[in-house]
Coordinates of C-alpha atoms in Angstrom, one line a residue:
M1 CA -129.3 82.0 27.0
I2 CA -128.4 81.4 30.7
A3 CA -131.5 79.3 31.2
N4 CA -130.3 77.1 28.2
K5 CA -127.0 76.5 29.7
C6 CA -128.6 75.6 33.1
S7 CA -130.8 73.0 31.3
K8 CA -128.0 71.5 29.4
S9 CA -125.8 71.3 32.5
E10 CA -128.5 69.9 34.8
R11 CA -129.2 67.1 32.1
I12 CA -125.5 66.3 32.4
L13 CA -125.5 66.3 36.1
K14 CA -128.7 64.2 36.3
K15 CA -126.8 61.3 34.3
G16 CA -124.0 61.3 36.9
V17 CA -126.1 61.8 39.9
S18 CA -128.4 58.9 39.0
L19 CA -125.7 56.6 39.9
L20 CA -125.9 57.7 43.6
P21 CA -128.7 56.4 45.8
F22 CA -128.5 59.3 48.1
R23 CA -129.4 63.1 47.9
L24 CA -126.5 64.6 46.1
Y25 CA -128.3 66.2 43.2
A26 CA -129.8 68.9 45.4
I27 CA -126.5 69.6 47.1
I28 CA -124.7 69.7 43.9
L29 CA -127.3 72.2 42.5
A30 CA -126.9 74.3 45.6
V31 CA -123.1 74.3 45.1
I32 CA -122.2 73.7 48.7
R33 CA -118.5 74.5 48.4
Y34 CA -116.2 72.8 46.0
A35 CA -117.0 74.3 42.8
F36 CA -115.5 76.3 39.8
V37 CA -116.0 80.0 40.4
L38 CA -116.8 81.4 37.0
K39 CA -116.0 85.0 36.5
H40 CA -118.2 87.8 35.3
S41 CA -121.2 86.5 37.5
K42 CA -121.6 83.3 35.2
I43 CA -123.6 80.3 36.5
I44 CA -121.4 78.2 39.0
L45 CA -121.7 74.5 37.9
M46 CA -120.5 71.3 39.2
L47 CA -118.7 68.6 37.0
L48 CA -119.7 65.0 37.1
S49 CA -116.5 64.1 39.0
F50 CA -117.6 66.4 41.9
V51 CA -120.1 63.8 43.0
A52 CA -117.7 61.9 45.2
L53 CA -116.1 65.1 46.3
V54 CA -119.3 66.7 47.6
A55 CA -120.1 63.5 49.3
R56 CA -117.0 63.9 51.1
G57 CA -118.0 67.4 51.9
Q58 CA -114.7 69.2 52.3
Y59 CA -111.4 69.7 50.5
D60 CA -109.2 67.8 52.9
V61 CA -109.1 63.9 53.0
S62 CA -110.8 62.0 56.0
F63 CA -108.4 59.4 57.2
S64 CA -109.7 56.6 59.5
H65 CA -106.3 56.3 61.2
Y66 CA -106.2 60.1 62.1
F67 CA -105.0 59.1 65.6
D68 CA -101.6 57.9 64.1
M69 CA -101.5 60.6 61.3
Q70 CA -102.0 63.8 63.4
P71 CA -99.5 65.9 61.3
S72 CA -101.8 65.5 58.4
F73 CA -104.0 68.0 60.0
N74 CA -102.0 69.6 62.8
P75 CA -98.3 70.8 62.2
A76 CA -97.8 71.3 66.0
S77 CA -97.8 67.5 66.4
V78 CA -94.6 66.8 64.5
G79 CA -91.9 65.6 66.9
K80 CA -94.3 65.2 69.7
Q81 CA -92.5 61.9 70.7
A82 CA -88.8 61.1 71.0
K83 CA -89.0 59.1 67.8
L84 CA -88.3 59.2 64.2
N85 CA -91.9 58.7 62.9
I86 CA -92.7 57.5 59.3
T87 CA -96.1 57.0 58.2
A88 CA -98.0 56.1 54.9
A89 CA -101.6 55.4 54.1
Y90 CA -103.7 54.5 51.1
A91 CA -107.4 55.2 51.1
M92 CA -110.0 53.9 48.3
N93 CA -113.4 55.6 48.8
F94 CA -116.9 54.6 47.5
V95 CA -115.7 51.3 46.1
G96 CA -117.7 50.3 43.0
F97 CA -118.5 53.7 41.9
Q98 CA -116.9 55.1 38.7
N99 CA -114.1 57.7 39.3
N100 CA -114.2 57.1 42.9
P101 CA -111.6 59.0 45.3
R102 CA -108.1 57.3 45.8
T103 CA -105.7 59.0 48.2
M104 CA -102.0 58.2 48.9
Y105 CA -100.3 59.7 51.9
A106 CA -96.6 59.7 53.0
A107 CA -95.1 61.7 55.8
A108 CA -92.2 61.8 58.3
D109 CA -91.4 63.8 61.4
V110 CA -88.5 63.9 64.0
P111 CA -87.8 65.9 67.0
F112 CA -84.6 67.7 67.8
Y113 CA -82.9 69.9 70.4
A114 CA -81.4 73.1 69.4
L115 CA -81.0 76.6 70.9
K116 CA -81.8 75.3 74.3
S117 CA -85.2 74.1 73.3
Y118 CA -87.0 71.0 72.0
Q119 CA -88.4 71.3 68.5
G120 CA -89.9 69.1 65.7
V121 CA -89.8 69.1 61.8
G122 CA -91.8 67.2 59.4
A123 CA -92.8 66.9 55.7
Q124 CA -95.9 65.3 54.0
L125 CA -97.0 64.5 50.6
I126 CA -100.5 63.8 49.5
N127 CA -101.8 62.7 46.2
D128 CA -105.6 62.6 45.8
Q129 CA -107.3 61.5 42.7
I130 CA -111.1 62.3 42.4
G131 CA -112.7 61.7 39.1
L132 CA -111.1 64.0 36.6
F133 CA -109.3 66.0 39.3
T134 CA -105.9 65.4 40.7
H135 CA -105.0 67.1 44.0
Q136 CA -101.4 67.1 45.2
R137 CA -99.9 68.7 48.4
L138 CA -96.4 69.0 49.6
Q139 CA -96.0 70.5 53.1
L140 CA -93.1 71.3 55.3
Q141 CA -93.9 71.5 59.1
Y142 CA -92.1 72.9 62.1
A143 CA -93.2 72.8 66.0
Y144 CA -91.8 74.5 68.9
Q145 CA -92.2 72.8 72.2
F146 CA -92.1 74.0 75.8
K147 CA -93.3 72.8 79.3
L148 CA -96.7 74.1 80.5
F149 CA -98.7 73.2 83.5
G150 CA -96.8 69.8 84.0
G151 CA -97.3 68.8 80.5
K152 CA -95.9 69.8 77.0
M153 CA -97.2 72.5 74.7
A154 CA -96.3 72.8 70.9
L155 CA -96.8 75.7 68.6
G156 CA -96.8 74.6 64.9
A157 CA -96.8 76.1 61.5
Q158 CA -96.6 74.7 58.0
V159 CA -96.0 76.0 54.6
G160 CA -96.6 74.1 51.3
L161 CA -97.8 73.9 47.8
L162 CA -101.1 72.9 46.5
S163 CA -101.3 71.6 43.0
E164 CA -104.5 71.0 41.1
S165 CA -105.1 69.4 37.7
F166 CA -108.2 68.7 35.6
D167 CA -108.4 66.4 32.7
G168 CA -111.3 67.7 30.6
T169 CA -110.5 65.5 27.7
R170 CA -112.2 62.6 29.6
L171 CA -115.5 64.7 29.9
N172 CA -118.2 63.5 27.5
L173 CA -120.3 66.7 27.0
E174 CA -123.4 67.0 24.8
D175 CA -122.4 70.4 23.8
S176 CA -118.7 70.9 23.7
Q177 CA -119.3 74.6 23.3
D178 CA -121.0 75.2 26.6
P179 CA -118.7 77.7 28.4
A180 CA -119.6 76.4 31.7
F181 CA -117.3 73.5 31.0
F182 CA -113.9 73.1 29.3
N183 CA -112.8 69.9 27.6
T184 CA -109.0 70.3 27.8
K185 CA -106.5 69.7 30.4
A186 CA -105.8 72.4 32.8
S187 CA -103.8 72.9 36.0
G188 CA -102.8 75.4 38.7
N189 CA -101.1 75.8 42.0
A190 CA -101.1 78.0 45.1
L191 CA -99.1 78.7 48.3
D192 CA -100.8 77.1 51.4
L193 CA -100.3 77.9 55.0
G194 CA -101.4 76.3 58.4
T195 CA -100.7 76.7 62.0
G196 CA -101.7 74.6 65.1
L197 CA -101.4 74.1 69.0
Y198 CA -100.9 70.8 70.6
Y199 CA -100.8 70.0 74.3
S200 CA -100.1 66.6 75.9
H201 CA -100.1 65.6 79.6
G202 CA -99.5 62.1 80.8
S203 CA -102.1 59.9 79.1
W204 CA -104.1 62.6 77.4
Y205 CA -103.8 65.1 74.6
V206 CA -105.6 67.8 72.9
G207 CA -104.9 69.7 69.7
L208 CA -106.3 72.7 67.7
S209 CA -105.4 73.7 64.2
A210 CA -106.3 75.6 61.1
L211 CA -105.2 74.8 57.5
H212 CA -105.6 76.7 54.3
L213 CA -105.5 80.1 56.3
T214 CA -105.1 82.3 53.1
S215 CA -108.0 80.6 51.2
P216 CA -105.8 79.7 48.4
L217 CA -107.2 80.5 45.0
I218 CA -106.1 78.2 42.2
T219 CA -106.5 79.5 38.6
F220 CA -107.1 76.9 35.9
N221 CA -107.6 79.5 33.1
E222 CA -109.3 82.9 32.5
K223 CA -112.7 81.8 33.4
N224 CA -112.3 78.8 35.9
Q225 CA -110.9 79.1 39.5
L226 CA -110.9 76.9 42.5
Q227 CA -111.3 78.5 45.9
I228 CA -110.2 76.5 49.0
D229 CA -111.9 77.5 52.3
P230 CA -110.0 77.5 55.7
T231 CA -110.7 74.3 57.7
Y232 CA -110.4 74.1 61.5
Y233 CA -109.7 71.0 63.4
L234 CA -110.1 69.9 67.1
T235 CA -108.9 66.7 68.4
G236 CA -108.2 64.8 71.7
G237 CA -107.6 61.3 73.1
Y238 CA -107.0 59.5 76.3
N239 CA -105.3 56.3 77.1
I240 CA -107.2 54.4 79.8
Q241 CA -105.4 51.6 81.5
L242 CA -107.3 48.6 82.7
R243 CA -106.6 46.3 85.6
N244 CA -105.1 43.9 83.2
P245 CA -101.6 45.7 82.6
F246 CA -101.6 44.3 79.0
I247 CA -104.9 45.9 78.0
S248 CA -106.0 49.5 77.4
I249 CA -108.8 51.4 75.9
I250 CA -108.0 54.4 73.8
P251 CA -110.7 56.7 72.9
S252 CA -110.1 59.7 70.5
V253 CA -112.0 62.3 68.7
L254 CA -111.5 64.6 65.6
M255 CA -113.8 67.3 64.7
R256 CA -113.3 69.7 61.6
T257 CA -115.3 72.4 59.9
D258 CA -114.8 74.8 57.0
G259 CA -117.6 77.0 58.2
V260 CA -120.1 75.4 55.9
T261 CA -119.9 71.7 56.5
Y262 CA -118.6 69.7 59.3
R263 CA -117.4 66.2 60.3
G264 CA -116.8 64.5 63.6
D265 CA -115.1 61.1 64.3
I266 CA -115.4 59.4 67.5
T267 CA -113.1 56.5 67.9
G268 CA -112.5 53.8 70.6
R269 CA -109.9 51.2 70.3
L270 CA -109.0 48.2 72.5
V271 CA -105.1 47.6 72.6
Y272 CA -103.4 44.5 73.7
S273 CA -99.6 45.0 74.2
Y274 CA -97.0 42.5 75.6
D275 CA -93.3 42.2 75.0
K276 CA -93.0 45.0 72.6
K277 CA -95.8 43.6 70.5
M278 CA -99.2 45.3 70.0
M279 CA -102.6 44.5 68.6
Y280 CA -105.7 46.5 68.4
G281 CA -109.3 46.5 67.2
G282 CA -111.8 49.3 67.3
I283 CA -114.8 51.2 65.9
S284 CA -115.3 54.7 64.9
Y285 CA -118.6 56.6 64.4
S286 CA -119.0 59.8 62.4
P287 CA -122.6 61.2 63.0
T288 CA -124.7 61.3 59.8
N289 CA -121.8 59.8 57.8
S290 CA -120.5 56.4 58.6
V291 CA -119.4 53.7 61.0
T292 CA -115.8 52.5 60.5
F293 CA -114.2 49.2 61.8
L294 CA -110.5 49.2 62.5
I295 CA -107.9 46.4 63.1
G296 CA -104.1 46.5 63.4
G297 CA -100.8 45.3 64.9
N298 CA -97.1 45.3 64.4
V299 CA -94.9 43.0 62.4
H300 CA -91.1 43.2 62.7
G301 CA -91.2 46.8 64.0
I302 CA -93.7 47.8 61.3
V303 CA -97.3 48.8 62.3
L304 CA -100.0 47.6 59.9
G305 CA -103.6 48.9 60.1
Y306 CA -106.8 48.3 58.1
S307 CA -110.1 50.0 58.2
Y308 CA -113.5 49.6 56.4
E309 CA -115.8 52.6 56.5
L310 CA -119.6 51.7 56.2
Y311 CA -121.8 54.5 55.1
T312 CA -125.0 55.1 57.0
S313 CA -126.7 56.5 54.1
A314 CA -128.5 54.5 51.3
I315 CA -125.2 53.5 50.0
N316 CA -124.9 49.6 49.5
P317 CA -122.6 48.2 52.3
G318 CA -120.3 46.9 49.6
N319 CA -119.6 50.4 48.4
G320 CA -117.7 51.5 51.5
S321 CA -114.2 52.9 51.7
H322 CA -111.0 50.8 52.4
E323 CA -107.9 52.3 54.1
L324 CA -104.5 50.7 54.6
F325 CA -102.1 52.3 57.1
L326 CA -98.3 51.6 57.5
G327 CA -96.1 53.1 60.3
Y328 CA -92.5 52.8 61.5
Q329 CA -90.8 54.4 64.6
M330 CA -87.3 54.6 65.9
D331 CA -86.3 56.0 69.2
V332 CA -84.2 59.2 69.1
N333 CA -82.1 60.2 72.2
L334 CA -82.3 63.9 72.3
A335 CA -79.0 64.8 73.8
K336 CA -79.0 68.5 74.9
K337 CA -75.6 68.9 73.2
G338 CA -77.5 68.9 70.0
R339 CA -76.8 65.4 69.0
N340 CA -79.5 62.8 68.2
K341 CA -78.4 59.4 69.2
H342 CA -80.5 56.4 67.9
K343 CA -81.7 53.7 70.1
S344 CA -83.5 50.4 69.5
V345 CA -86.7 50.1 67.3
R346 CA -90.0 50.5 69.0
F347 CA -93.5 50.1 67.9
L348 CA -96.2 52.5 67.4

């Protein structure tokens, strides 16, 4: 009976995997990570909509503009500048594929002075649509800052809610009675915790963080659950000022792993700034994954950024990923009496 179920499920998978010109079929059958955990030792199977998710490799979204979205993976970075910081992003991955991932992100953070110390708070919302799945995350973040070795160290933590939903009514099955799948709508949620460290000194910074510390388990129904593994991040960057005072080079790196898969992004940006205006262009490389091209600048106090991720696998160059970034900052004067006085608008 088990073998019969496997053959039916494999036939379903082959139909979906045939759409992808790279080796996902073996990965799916091996069940690398993001799978339903079926109770009573039942066979663990992937749904068609896992194709794009497995290609991404991990639960968390990869943003090309990670250097401007550090709170998305490190709570210790909230309030790192004396500015009200508002960011938003929209990413559309694997353009041209059916049920491709689409992600919306919005966040805000601000520093404040209280109890004789500098601190930061922030909040973020992520809505991630992947095939038949919708992932939503709401996080509240806090960071405590103090001086260390001539720089500034921050210790951060976050608490949030993960919400997952699955629309099985859109799944076309050959055998609707196959217990490995369900053809109804289902949803679940779980508490999510994370922590991080962030240190900055002059023109460089480094950060270390861990998300999903408690390995949240989301239950859809009696037989289907989703286990989310802890994910660990390491990031750093440096501002290299050239002889031309208006031009600088900013290299940065972000590495992450969930203990099974990993991803690294190495980015370099050439930045031109003059009279409170800024423009940049850059390139990012993720070994074994992709090459990303970035461009951006500010318009009336708002920073606009765009990137296109070109995959280095057999995927057609036209089936890459688009990402649009939007940012806004306002200076905050951290008066030690506990009042925050707003100053003129500055650019990211």
